[in-house]
């Protein structure tokens, strides 16, 4: 319940801030690229350190504190907006603050799963939790687009703050005590723990491939989404509410992808599912530049594209997360998740800047086609790697001194 509320607040804010910049502040393509890059910069700057810290913190405490921080930041933004102070500089500061806290929450959330369930339950658990994220993807973009169009950006920001407050109230009710290192032990330096995480991921073929494929996708996707958020209102002349609706179409698709992720890998093999689902999800955006106008046919096509992308993308997300958790020992979960986040999503700020630059120089339609084609690098990387040959059974954790986790009694 808490994770669903948190994801709903996050997906709403991811639409509210760019749409407010485009529709209210009339931000240029370059400015939108900067706004998205600033919100994504904490992934590059902080992920590795967050992973080292999370491995020694209780995940519940970490998640509730980040929820409080995001609620306060967006609540302050709502007040500033009502007072007429919510300009582009304030949006940049808000995007960076929310992005920082989201990085901490996401790493802690991924580490908490392994601490709460058995390894043979990982696929089903991730499928259920990603299903709740899918529900947030359904409501978040639609709510964000409608709030900005029909009400105001301050009201939209306030609704995001309420979701994070609900997440705080829900997650703090978890009563299971997690095992963490004894306080009497002197922990290794943060830099050493970060280095251990990097060495562990780099030394595992499966995790290394996941990193590279994720980096190729996230860089191209960030560039494509910057262009896409300009293409829909300016080239196709869609309203903010319709833009939110088309983005929300990924939610029902992601819900389907979560359900399929609980069955397809065990039937066809994890590698086959990862490559084929990624190729389908990423390739579907190649059709978008061919659309013209704001007719019902155009909107229906965009809804279909979003649904297919959501289904395939979620199938990849759940499957890849289960593989990563299965090959990673408990003592390395936070650092492994943070390292993959750092490598996989660390290039997103540069991708967003590139998207804004291409939109200014090449035009929206050509830029959208080029960036959408770039997303196909991800399934190509997986197809030529050992990851594509993973069978129906999840691999066992790699036995390495770096991965050795302390065994404590909860």
GROMACS .gro file of C-alpha atoms in nm:
model
  410
    1UNK     CA    1   0.000   0.000   0.000
    2UNK     CA    2   0.279   0.240   0.090
    3UNK     CA    3   0.483   0.156  -0.218
    4UNK     CA    4   0.177   0.211  -0.440
    5UNK     CA    5   0.113   0.554  -0.286
    6UNK     CA    6   0.480   0.649  -0.317
    7UNK     CA    7   0.492   0.542  -0.681
    8UNK     CA    8   0.169   0.729  -0.749
    9UNK     CA    9   0.319   1.046  -0.607
   10UNK     CA   10   0.638   0.996  -0.806
   11UNK     CA   11   0.465   0.929  -1.139
   12UNK     CA   12   0.232   1.224  -1.087
   13UNK     CA   13   0.524   1.458  -1.017
   14UNK     CA   14   0.715   1.331  -1.322
   15UNK     CA   15   0.431   1.466  -1.538
   16UNK     CA   16   0.339   1.773  -1.332
   17UNK     CA   17   0.682   1.940  -1.341
   18UNK     CA   18   0.753   1.909  -1.718
   19UNK     CA   19   0.396   1.999  -1.817
   20UNK     CA   20   0.397   2.302  -1.590
   21UNK     CA   21   0.725   2.413  -1.748
   22UNK     CA   22   0.596   2.362  -2.104
   23UNK     CA   23   0.234   2.481  -2.072
   24UNK     CA   24   0.260   2.752  -1.805
   25UNK     CA   25   0.617   2.881  -1.819
   26UNK     CA   26   0.647   2.821  -2.197
   27UNK     CA   27   0.983   2.653  -2.149
   28UNK     CA   28   1.195   2.592  -2.458
   29UNK     CA   29   1.322   2.249  -2.560
   30UNK     CA   30   1.660   2.326  -2.403
   31UNK     CA   31   1.502   2.438  -2.078
   32UNK     CA   32   1.287   2.126  -2.058
   33UNK     CA   33   1.596   1.916  -2.118
   34UNK     CA   34   1.773   2.095  -1.834
   35UNK     CA   35   1.475   2.047  -1.601
   36UNK     CA   36   1.462   1.674  -1.666
   37UNK     CA   37   1.842   1.645  -1.638
   38UNK     CA   38   1.844   1.820  -1.299
   39UNK     CA   39   1.578   1.581  -1.168
   40UNK     CA   40   1.780   1.283  -1.289
   41UNK     CA   41   2.123   1.411  -1.180
   42UNK     CA   42   2.102   1.255  -0.829
   43UNK     CA   43   2.105   0.912  -0.992
   44UNK     CA   44   2.449   0.985  -1.131
   45UNK     CA   45   2.581   1.174  -0.829
   46UNK     CA   46   2.448   0.974  -0.535
   47UNK     CA   47   2.345   0.618  -0.630
   48UNK     CA   48   2.673   0.447  -0.537
   49UNK     CA   49   2.695   0.615  -0.196
   50UNK     CA   50   2.329   0.548  -0.123
   51UNK     CA   51   2.384   0.178  -0.193
   52UNK     CA   52   2.671   0.165   0.056
   53UNK     CA   53   2.461   0.334   0.321
   54UNK     CA   54   2.144   0.133   0.264
   55UNK     CA   55   2.327  -0.196   0.323
   56UNK     CA   56   2.378  -0.075   0.683
   57UNK     CA   57   2.041   0.092   0.739
   58UNK     CA   58   1.695  -0.046   0.804
   59UNK     CA   59   1.503  -0.015   0.480
   60UNK     CA   60   1.177   0.081   0.651
   61UNK     CA   61   1.338   0.376   0.831
   62UNK     CA   62   1.502   0.490   0.509
   63UNK     CA   63   1.180   0.475   0.309
   64UNK     CA   64   0.964   0.660   0.560
   65UNK     CA   65   1.220   0.940   0.596
   66UNK     CA   66   1.239   0.990   0.220
   67UNK     CA   67   0.859   0.997   0.201
   68UNK     CA   68   0.850   1.271   0.464
   69UNK     CA   69   1.114   1.467   0.274
   70UNK     CA   70   0.930   1.447  -0.058
   71UNK     CA   71   0.599   1.541   0.103
   72UNK     CA   72   0.756   1.848   0.264
   73UNK     CA   73   0.936   1.953  -0.057
   74UNK     CA   74   0.624   1.930  -0.273
   75UNK     CA   75   0.410   2.089  -0.002
   76UNK     CA   76   0.650   2.384   0.007
   77UNK     CA   77   0.632   2.402  -0.373
   78UNK     CA   78   0.252   2.416  -0.357
   79UNK     CA   79   0.267   2.709  -0.114
   80UNK     CA   80   0.527   2.884  -0.329
   81UNK     CA   81   0.308   2.835  -0.635
   82UNK     CA   82   0.005   2.986  -0.465
   83UNK     CA   83   0.219   3.287  -0.374
   84UNK     CA   84   0.340   3.323  -0.733
   85UNK     CA   85   0.698   3.217  -0.663
   86UNK     CA   86   0.699   2.890  -0.860
   87UNK     CA   87   0.920   2.984  -1.155
   88UNK     CA   88   1.175   2.781  -1.345
   89UNK     CA   89   1.453   2.817  -1.082
   90UNK     CA   90   1.216   2.688  -0.812
   91UNK     CA   91   1.116   2.398  -1.038
   92UNK     CA   92   1.482   2.309  -1.088
   93UNK     CA   93   1.546   2.306  -0.712
   94UNK     CA   94   1.232   2.102  -0.652
   95UNK     CA   95   1.320   1.850  -0.922
   96UNK     CA   96   1.666   1.797  -0.773
   97UNK     CA   97   1.534   1.754  -0.418
   98UNK     CA   98   1.262   1.507  -0.516
   99UNK     CA   99   1.503   1.322  -0.743
  100UNK     CA  100   1.756   1.284  -0.460
  101UNK     CA  101   1.501   1.142  -0.218
  102UNK     CA  102   1.358   0.912  -0.486
  103UNK     CA  103   1.703   0.760  -0.543
  104UNK     CA  104   1.730   0.675  -0.173
  105UNK     CA  105   1.376   0.532  -0.161
  106UNK     CA  106   1.421   0.318  -0.472
  107UNK     CA  107   1.749   0.160  -0.355
  108UNK     CA  108   1.605   0.089  -0.008
  109UNK     CA  109   1.286  -0.052  -0.159
  110UNK     CA  110   1.477  -0.298  -0.378
  111UNK     CA  111   1.698  -0.407  -0.088
  112UNK     CA  112   1.397  -0.453   0.143
  113UNK     CA  113   1.237  -0.715  -0.082
  114UNK     CA  114   1.516  -0.968  -0.024
  115UNK     CA  115   1.510  -0.899   0.350
  116UNK     CA  116   1.139  -0.976   0.375
  117UNK     CA  117   1.082  -1.281   0.150
  118UNK     CA  118   1.256  -1.606   0.061
  119UNK     CA  119   1.456  -1.630  -0.261
  120UNK     CA  120   1.213  -1.871  -0.427
  121UNK     CA  121   0.942  -1.606  -0.380
  122UNK     CA  122   1.134  -1.324  -0.551
  123UNK     CA  123   0.965  -1.346  -0.893
  124UNK     CA  124   0.614  -1.359  -0.745
  125UNK     CA  125   0.695  -1.085  -0.494
  126UNK     CA  126   0.843  -0.853  -0.755
  127UNK     CA  127   0.550  -0.927  -0.985
  128UNK     CA  128   0.305  -0.820  -0.714
  129UNK     CA  129   0.499  -0.508  -0.617
  130UNK     CA  130   0.557  -0.407  -0.978
  131UNK     CA  131   0.186  -0.460  -1.030
  132UNK     CA  132   0.120  -0.194  -0.768
  133UNK     CA  133   0.365   0.032  -0.950
  134UNK     CA  134   0.165  -0.034  -1.265
  135UNK     CA  135  -0.148   0.087  -1.086
  136UNK     CA  136   0.043   0.406  -1.005
  137UNK     CA  137   0.144   0.440  -1.370
  138UNK     CA  138  -0.223   0.425  -1.465
  139UNK     CA  139  -0.339   0.700  -1.231
  140UNK     CA  140  -0.028   0.916  -1.194
  141UNK     CA  141   0.017   1.060  -1.545
  142UNK     CA  142  -0.357   1.109  -1.596
  143UNK     CA  143  -0.391   1.282  -1.260
  144UNK     CA  144  -0.084   1.497  -1.323
  145UNK     CA  145  -0.197   1.606  -1.670
  146UNK     CA  146  -0.552   1.678  -1.556
  147UNK     CA  147  -0.440   1.868  -1.246
  148UNK     CA  148  -0.209   2.100  -1.440
  149UNK     CA  149  -0.465   2.159  -1.717
  150UNK     CA  150  -0.784   2.192  -1.514
  151UNK     CA  151  -0.658   2.328  -1.182
  152UNK     CA  152  -0.305   2.461  -1.135
  153UNK     CA  153   0.051   2.348  -1.082
  154UNK     CA  154   0.038   2.424  -0.705
  155UNK     CA  155  -0.270   2.202  -0.663
  156UNK     CA  156  -0.098   1.928  -0.865
  157UNK     CA  157   0.211   1.953  -0.643
  158UNK     CA  158  -0.007   1.936  -0.333
  159UNK     CA  159  -0.168   1.613  -0.456
  160UNK     CA  160   0.181   1.460  -0.496
  161UNK     CA  161   0.265   1.561  -0.138
  162UNK     CA  162  -0.047   1.386  -0.010
  163UNK     CA  163   0.053   1.061  -0.180
  164UNK     CA  164   0.395   1.065  -0.017
  165UNK     CA  165   0.233   1.135   0.321
  166UNK     CA  166   0.009   0.831   0.271
  167UNK     CA  167   0.314   0.621   0.183
  168UNK     CA  168   0.483   0.734   0.505
  169UNK     CA  169   0.181   0.637   0.714
  170UNK     CA  170   0.161   0.295   0.548
  171UNK     CA  171   0.526   0.185   0.541
  172UNK     CA  172   0.585   0.287   0.903
  173UNK     CA  173   0.330   0.021   1.004
  174UNK     CA  174   0.571  -0.257   0.900
  175UNK     CA  175   0.669  -0.430   1.223
  176UNK     CA  176   0.917  -0.692   1.105
  177UNK     CA  177   1.264  -0.604   1.236
  178UNK     CA  178   1.540  -0.622   0.975
  179UNK     CA  179   1.886  -0.759   1.043
  180UNK     CA  180   2.158  -0.495   1.023
  181UNK     CA  181   2.525  -0.507   1.125
  182UNK     CA  182   2.589  -0.481   1.498
  183UNK     CA  183   2.662  -0.126   1.606
  184UNK     CA  184   2.973  -0.238   1.792
  185UNK     CA  185   3.137  -0.337   1.464
  186UNK     CA  186   3.340  -0.072   1.290
  187UNK     CA  187   3.195  -0.047   0.938
  188UNK     CA  188   3.425  -0.024   0.638
  189UNK     CA  189   3.473   0.317   0.484
  190UNK     CA  190   3.199   0.424   0.246
  191UNK     CA  191   3.449   0.449  -0.039
  192UNK     CA  192   3.560   0.091   0.024
  193UNK     CA  193   3.202  -0.037   0.024
  194UNK     CA  194   3.128   0.150  -0.297
  195UNK     CA  195   3.438  -0.002  -0.456
  196UNK     CA  196   3.329  -0.350  -0.345
  197UNK     CA  197   2.990  -0.301  -0.507
  198UNK     CA  198   3.146  -0.189  -0.833
  199UNK     CA  199   3.386  -0.484  -0.838
  200UNK     CA  200   3.110  -0.731  -0.760
  201UNK     CA  201   2.881  -0.613  -1.041
  202UNK     CA  202   3.166  -0.577  -1.291
  203UNK     CA  203   3.287  -0.927  -1.211
  204UNK     CA  204   2.953  -1.096  -1.278
  205UNK     CA  205   2.865  -1.150  -1.645
  206UNK     CA  206   2.490  -1.137  -1.588
  207UNK     CA  207   2.496  -0.821  -1.377
  208UNK     CA  208   2.743  -0.653  -1.611
  209UNK     CA  209   2.512  -0.718  -1.906
  210UNK     CA  210   2.212  -0.586  -1.715
  211UNK     CA  211   2.411  -0.267  -1.647
  212UNK     CA  212   2.509  -0.214  -2.011
  213UNK     CA  213   2.162  -0.290  -2.147
  214UNK     CA  214   2.003  -0.062  -1.888
  215UNK     CA  215   2.246   0.220  -1.968
  216UNK     CA  216   2.173   0.195  -2.343
  217UNK     CA  217   1.798   0.201  -2.280
  218UNK     CA  218   1.787   0.473  -2.015
  219UNK     CA  219   2.011   0.712  -2.210
  220UNK     CA  220   1.799   0.678  -2.527
  221UNK     CA  221   1.471   0.675  -2.335
  222UNK     CA  222   1.558   0.998  -2.152
  223UNK     CA  223   1.637   1.166  -2.484
  224UNK     CA  224   1.322   1.027  -2.645
  225UNK     CA  225   1.094   1.132  -2.357
  226UNK     CA  226   1.224   1.489  -2.365
  227UNK     CA  227   1.132   1.508  -2.733
  228UNK     CA  228   0.806   1.316  -2.675
  229UNK     CA  229   0.682   1.560  -2.410
  230UNK     CA  230   0.732   1.841  -2.662
  231UNK     CA  231   0.603   1.644  -2.962
  232UNK     CA  232   0.262   1.566  -2.812
  233UNK     CA  233   0.147   1.922  -2.725
  234UNK     CA  234   0.334   2.117  -2.994
  235UNK     CA  235   0.338   1.889  -3.298
  236UNK     CA  236   0.016   1.693  -3.240
  237UNK     CA  237  -0.156   1.982  -3.050
  238UNK     CA  238  -0.280   1.763  -2.765
  239UNK     CA  239  -0.405   1.918  -2.440
  240UNK     CA  240  -0.238   1.849  -2.106
  241UNK     CA  241  -0.520   1.615  -2.005
  242UNK     CA  242  -0.485   1.410  -2.325
  243UNK     CA  243  -0.107   1.401  -2.286
  244UNK     CA  244  -0.155   1.263  -1.936
  245UNK     CA  245  -0.402   1.005  -2.070
  246UNK     CA  246  -0.161   0.883  -2.338
  247UNK     CA  247   0.119   0.854  -2.084
  248UNK     CA  248  -0.112   0.669  -1.845
  249UNK     CA  249  -0.173   0.402  -2.109
  250UNK     CA  250   0.157   0.246  -2.005
  251UNK     CA  251  -0.002   0.165  -1.668
  252UNK     CA  252  -0.253  -0.102  -1.781
  253UNK     CA  253   0.017  -0.245  -2.006
  254UNK     CA  254   0.259  -0.259  -1.712
  255UNK     CA  255  -0.005  -0.436  -1.505
  256UNK     CA  256  -0.030  -0.700  -1.776
  257UNK     CA  257   0.348  -0.720  -1.793
  258UNK     CA  258   0.364  -0.783  -1.417
  259UNK     CA  259   0.118  -1.071  -1.447
  260UNK     CA  260   0.307  -1.221  -1.742
  261UNK     CA  261   0.637  -1.191  -1.553
  262UNK     CA  262   0.510  -1.441  -1.297
  263UNK     CA  263   0.463  -1.706  -1.569
  264UNK     CA  264   0.655  -1.649  -1.893
  265UNK     CA  265   1.016  -1.674  -1.761
  266UNK     CA  266   0.942  -2.014  -1.605
  267UNK     CA  267   0.789  -2.132  -1.930
  268UNK     CA  268   1.019  -1.992  -2.200
  269UNK     CA  269   1.332  -1.901  -2.005
  270UNK     CA  270   1.446  -1.573  -1.852
  271UNK     CA  271   1.683  -1.487  -2.138
  272UNK     CA  272   1.427  -1.531  -2.417
  273UNK     CA  273   1.172  -1.322  -2.228
  274UNK     CA  274   1.418  -1.040  -2.159
  275UNK     CA  275   1.535  -1.003  -2.521
  276UNK     CA  276   1.197  -1.042  -2.694
  277UNK     CA  277   1.005  -0.820  -2.451
  278UNK     CA  278   1.269  -0.545  -2.472
  279UNK     CA  279   1.267  -0.552  -2.853
  280UNK     CA  280   0.888  -0.524  -2.863
  281UNK     CA  281   0.861  -0.250  -2.601
  282UNK     CA  282   1.140  -0.034  -2.740
  283UNK     CA  283   1.059  -0.082  -3.108
  284UNK     CA  284   0.695   0.027  -3.080
  285UNK     CA  285   0.792   0.396  -3.049
  286UNK     CA  286   0.928   0.393  -3.404
  287UNK     CA  287   0.566   0.433  -3.523
  288UNK     CA  288   0.502   0.758  -3.331
  289UNK     CA  289   0.682   1.000  -3.571
  290UNK     CA  290   0.443   0.891  -3.848
  291UNK     CA  291   0.140   1.031  -3.659
  292UNK     CA  292  -0.020   1.365  -3.750
  293UNK     CA  293  -0.292   1.578  -3.595
  294UNK     CA  294  -0.499   1.527  -3.282
  295UNK     CA  295  -0.771   1.304  -3.424
  296UNK     CA  296  -0.924   1.009  -3.241
  297UNK     CA  297  -0.713   0.776  -3.456
  298UNK     CA  298  -0.395   0.950  -3.343
  299UNK     CA  299  -0.493   0.932  -2.977
  300UNK     CA  300  -0.589   0.565  -3.013
  301UNK     CA  301  -0.251   0.491  -3.174
  302UNK     CA  302  -0.069   0.666  -2.891
  303UNK     CA  303  -0.269   0.470  -2.634
  304UNK     CA  304  -0.172   0.147  -2.811
  305UNK     CA  305   0.194   0.245  -2.819
  306UNK     CA  306   0.187   0.326  -2.448
  307UNK     CA  307   0.013   0.000  -2.362
  308UNK     CA  308   0.258  -0.216  -2.559
  309UNK     CA  309   0.555  -0.026  -2.417
  310UNK     CA  310   0.422  -0.065  -2.064
  311UNK     CA  311   0.360  -0.439  -2.101
  312UNK     CA  312   0.697  -0.521  -2.256
  313UNK     CA  313   0.891  -0.281  -2.038
  314UNK     CA  314   0.739  -0.411  -1.716
  315UNK     CA  315   0.805  -0.770  -1.821
  316UNK     CA  316   1.172  -0.676  -1.866
  317UNK     CA  317   1.184  -0.485  -1.536
  318UNK     CA  318   1.040  -0.764  -1.321
  319UNK     CA  319   1.245  -1.037  -1.488
  320UNK     CA  320   1.572  -0.844  -1.472
  321UNK     CA  321   1.514  -0.747  -1.108
  322UNK     CA  322   1.449  -1.109  -1.010
  323UNK     CA  323   1.767  -1.220  -1.190
  324UNK     CA  324   1.970  -0.948  -1.021
  325UNK     CA  325   1.834  -1.031  -0.676
  326UNK     CA  326   1.888  -1.404  -0.728
  327UNK     CA  327   2.258  -1.378  -0.821
  328UNK     CA  328   2.335  -1.125  -0.544
  329UNK     CA  329   2.402  -1.238  -0.183
  330UNK     CA  330   2.215  -1.058   0.094
  331UNK     CA  331   2.515  -0.854   0.208
  332UNK     CA  332   2.550  -0.695  -0.137
  333UNK     CA  333   2.185  -0.625  -0.226
  334UNK     CA  334   2.190  -0.250  -0.163
  335UNK     CA  335   2.525  -0.195  -0.333
  336UNK     CA  336   2.436  -0.413  -0.631
  337UNK     CA  337   2.105  -0.229  -0.680
  338UNK     CA  338   2.277   0.109  -0.645
  339UNK     CA  339   2.559   0.017  -0.883
  340UNK     CA  340   2.316  -0.097  -1.150
  341UNK     CA  341   2.109   0.217  -1.094
  342UNK     CA  342   2.423   0.430  -1.123
  343UNK     CA  343   2.545   0.266  -1.443
  344UNK     CA  344   2.201   0.208  -1.591
  345UNK     CA  345   2.040   0.542  -1.514
  346UNK     CA  346   2.342   0.763  -1.454
  347UNK     CA  347   2.343   0.871  -1.817
  348UNK     CA  348   1.979   0.987  -1.813
  349UNK     CA  349   2.067   1.353  -1.741
  350UNK     CA  350   2.289   1.354  -2.050
  351UNK     CA  351   2.015   1.182  -2.248
  352UNK     CA  352   1.764   1.449  -2.148
  353UNK     CA  353   2.006   1.724  -2.250
  354UNK     CA  354   2.069   1.549  -2.580
  355UNK     CA  355   1.696   1.521  -2.644
  356UNK     CA  356   1.647   1.892  -2.591
  357UNK     CA  357   1.946   1.973  -2.814
  358UNK     CA  358   1.827   1.747  -3.096
  359UNK     CA  359   1.475   1.889  -3.077
  360UNK     CA  360   1.613   2.241  -3.122
  361UNK     CA  361   1.852   2.148  -3.404
  362UNK     CA  362   1.673   1.874  -3.602
  363UNK     CA  363   1.306   1.932  -3.527
  364UNK     CA  364   1.069   1.722  -3.316
  365UNK     CA  365   0.972   1.454  -3.570
  366UNK     CA  366   1.326   1.364  -3.683
  367UNK     CA  367   1.461   1.376  -3.328
  368UNK     CA  368   1.185   1.145  -3.205
  369UNK     CA  369   1.266   0.888  -3.474
  370UNK     CA  370   1.640   0.893  -3.399
  371UNK     CA  371   1.602   0.866  -3.021
  372UNK     CA  372   1.338   0.591  -3.051
  373UNK     CA  373   1.574   0.392  -3.274
  374UNK     CA  374   1.847   0.432  -3.013
  375UNK     CA  375   1.634   0.245  -2.758
  376UNK     CA  376   1.680  -0.075  -2.961
  377UNK     CA  377   2.044  -0.087  -2.850
  378UNK     CA  378   1.926  -0.238  -2.522
  379UNK     CA  379   1.778  -0.564  -2.659
  380UNK     CA  380   2.074  -0.586  -2.899
  381UNK     CA  381   2.319  -0.583  -2.605
  382UNK     CA  382   2.124  -0.855  -2.426
  383UNK     CA  383   2.087  -1.068  -2.740
  384UNK     CA  384   2.466  -1.105  -2.790
  385UNK     CA  385   2.540  -1.180  -2.422
  386UNK     CA  386   2.510  -1.486  -2.196
  387UNK     CA  387   2.206  -1.319  -2.039
  388UNK     CA  388   2.004  -1.423  -2.346
  389UNK     CA  389   2.077  -1.790  -2.269
  390UNK     CA  390   1.941  -1.792  -1.914
  391UNK     CA  391   1.694  -2.076  -1.871
  392UNK     CA  392   1.378  -2.120  -1.671
  393UNK     CA  393   1.554  -2.151  -1.334
  394UNK     CA  394   1.705  -1.847  -1.164
  395UNK     CA  395   2.085  -1.863  -1.118
  396UNK     CA  396   2.234  -1.905  -0.770
  397UNK     CA  397   2.421  -1.626  -0.589
  398UNK     CA  398   2.783  -1.589  -0.694
  399UNK     CA  399   3.023  -1.710  -0.426
  400UNK     CA  400   3.280  -1.437  -0.364
  401UNK     CA  401   3.449  -1.291  -0.054
  402UNK     CA  402   3.323  -0.946  -0.152
  403UNK     CA  403   2.965  -1.070  -0.143
  404UNK     CA  404   2.985  -1.227   0.200
  405UNK     CA  405   2.706  -1.088   0.412
  406UNK     CA  406   2.691  -1.103   0.791
  407UNK     CA  407   2.439  -1.342   0.934
  408UNK     CA  408   2.240  -1.180   1.210
  409UNK     CA  409   1.929  -1.290   1.389
  410UNK     CA  410   1.638  -1.047   1.333
   0.00000   0.00000   0.00000
